Amino acid sequence: MNSPQPRRRSWPYAVTAIVVLAVQQGWHAQQVTTLAVSLLVLIALIASAGHGGE
């Protein structure tokens, strides 16, 4: 019998990979910080919308 698998949250890995890539590409610290904050805000908005805004 197949039991439902819990949904895996892969967004922390995606954000980490994007930020590491930006650092490797020579982005300045302020640009990397802005990128990371923007990604986290976007994820928060998506998660909030996914929960019906609760």
PDB file of C-alpha atoms in Angstrom:
ATOM      1  CA  MET A   1       0.000   0.000   0.000  1.00  0.00           C
ATOM      2  CA  ASN A   2       1.375   3.396  -0.961  1.00  0.00           C
ATOM      3  CA  SER A   3       1.164   5.993   1.745  1.00  0.00           C
ATOM      4  CA  PRO A   4       1.189   9.644   0.710  1.00  0.00           C
ATOM      5  CA  GLN A   5       4.614  11.201   0.914  1.00  0.00           C
ATOM      6  CA  PRO A   6       4.940  14.559   2.682  1.00  0.00           C
ATOM      7  CA  ARG A   7       5.643  17.396   0.288  1.00  0.00           C
ATOM      8  CA  ARG A   8       9.349  18.181   0.252  1.00  0.00           C
ATOM      9  CA  ARG A   9      10.373  21.789   0.551  1.00  0.00           C
ATOM     10  CA  SER A  10      13.192  22.332  -1.898  1.00  0.00           C
ATOM     11  CA  TRP A  11      13.124  26.142  -1.862  1.00  0.00           C
ATOM     12  CA  PRO A  12      15.919  26.499   0.743  1.00  0.00           C
ATOM     13  CA  TYR A  13      18.224  24.534  -1.552  1.00  0.00           C
ATOM     14  CA  ALA A  14      17.209  26.581  -4.582  1.00  0.00           C
ATOM     15  CA  VAL A  15      17.785  29.900  -2.778  1.00  0.00           C
ATOM     16  CA  THR A  16      21.157  28.685  -1.486  1.00  0.00           C
ATOM     17  CA  ALA A  17      22.224  27.528  -4.946  1.00  0.00           C
ATOM     18  CA  ILE A  18      21.214  30.843  -6.546  1.00  0.00           C
ATOM     19  CA  VAL A  19      23.027  32.892  -3.892  1.00  0.00           C
ATOM     20  CA  VAL A  20      26.180  30.744  -4.133  1.00  0.00           C
ATOM     21  CA  LEU A  21      26.135  31.077  -7.923  1.00  0.00           C
ATOM     22  CA  ALA A  22      25.842  34.861  -7.621  1.00  0.00           C
ATOM     23  CA  VAL A  23      28.857  34.938  -5.277  1.00  0.00           C
ATOM     24  CA  GLN A  24      30.847  32.706  -7.650  1.00  0.00           C
ATOM     25  CA  GLN A  25      29.998  35.027 -10.539  1.00  0.00           C
ATOM     26  CA  GLY A  26      31.598  37.926  -8.669  1.00  0.00           C
ATOM     27  CA  TRP A  27      28.506  39.814  -7.527  1.00  0.00           C
ATOM     28  CA  HIS A  28      29.115  42.450  -4.856  1.00  0.00           C
ATOM     29  CA  ALA A  29      27.916  41.764  -1.312  1.00  0.00           C
ATOM     30  CA  GLN A  30      25.115  44.330  -1.558  1.00  0.00           C
ATOM     31  CA  GLN A  31      23.822  42.735  -4.771  1.00  0.00           C
ATOM     32  CA  VAL A  32      23.867  39.259  -3.216  1.00  0.00           C
ATOM     33  CA  THR A  33      22.031  40.540  -0.140  1.00  0.00           C
ATOM     34  CA  THR A  34      19.397  42.224  -2.306  1.00  0.00           C
ATOM     35  CA  LEU A  35      18.978  39.045  -4.337  1.00  0.00           C
ATOM     36  CA  ALA A  36      18.615  36.842  -1.250  1.00  0.00           C
ATOM     37  CA  VAL A  37      16.094  39.170   0.396  1.00  0.00           C
ATOM     38  CA  SER A  38      14.086  39.429  -2.820  1.00  0.00           C
ATOM     39  CA  LEU A  39      13.962  35.650  -3.202  1.00  0.00           C
ATOM     40  CA  LEU A  40      12.867  35.157   0.402  1.00  0.00           C
ATOM     41  CA  VAL A  41      10.136  37.805   0.105  1.00  0.00           C
ATOM     42  CA  LEU A  42       8.909  36.186  -3.097  1.00  0.00           C
ATOM     43  CA  ILE A  43       8.787  32.778  -1.409  1.00  0.00           C
ATOM     44  CA  ALA A  44       6.925  34.259   1.570  1.00  0.00           C
ATOM     45  CA  LEU A  45       4.338  35.798  -0.760  1.00  0.00           C
ATOM     46  CA  ILE A  46       3.865  32.539  -2.640  1.00  0.00           C
ATOM     47  CA  ALA A  47       3.567  30.547   0.590  1.00  0.00           C
ATOM     48  CA  SER A  48       1.067  33.050   1.969  1.00  0.00           C
ATOM     49  CA  ALA A  49      -1.039  32.871  -1.188  1.00  0.00           C
ATOM     50  CA  GLY A  50      -0.872  29.085  -1.092  1.00  0.00           C
ATOM     51  CA  HIS A  51      -2.349  29.063   2.405  1.00  0.00           C
ATOM     52  CA  GLY A  52      -5.233  31.312   1.470  1.00  0.00           C
ATOM     53  CA  GLY A  53      -3.536  34.330   3.022  1.00  0.00           C
ATOM     54  CA  GLU A  54      -3.961  32.961   6.549  1.00  0.00           C
TER      55      GLU A  54
END
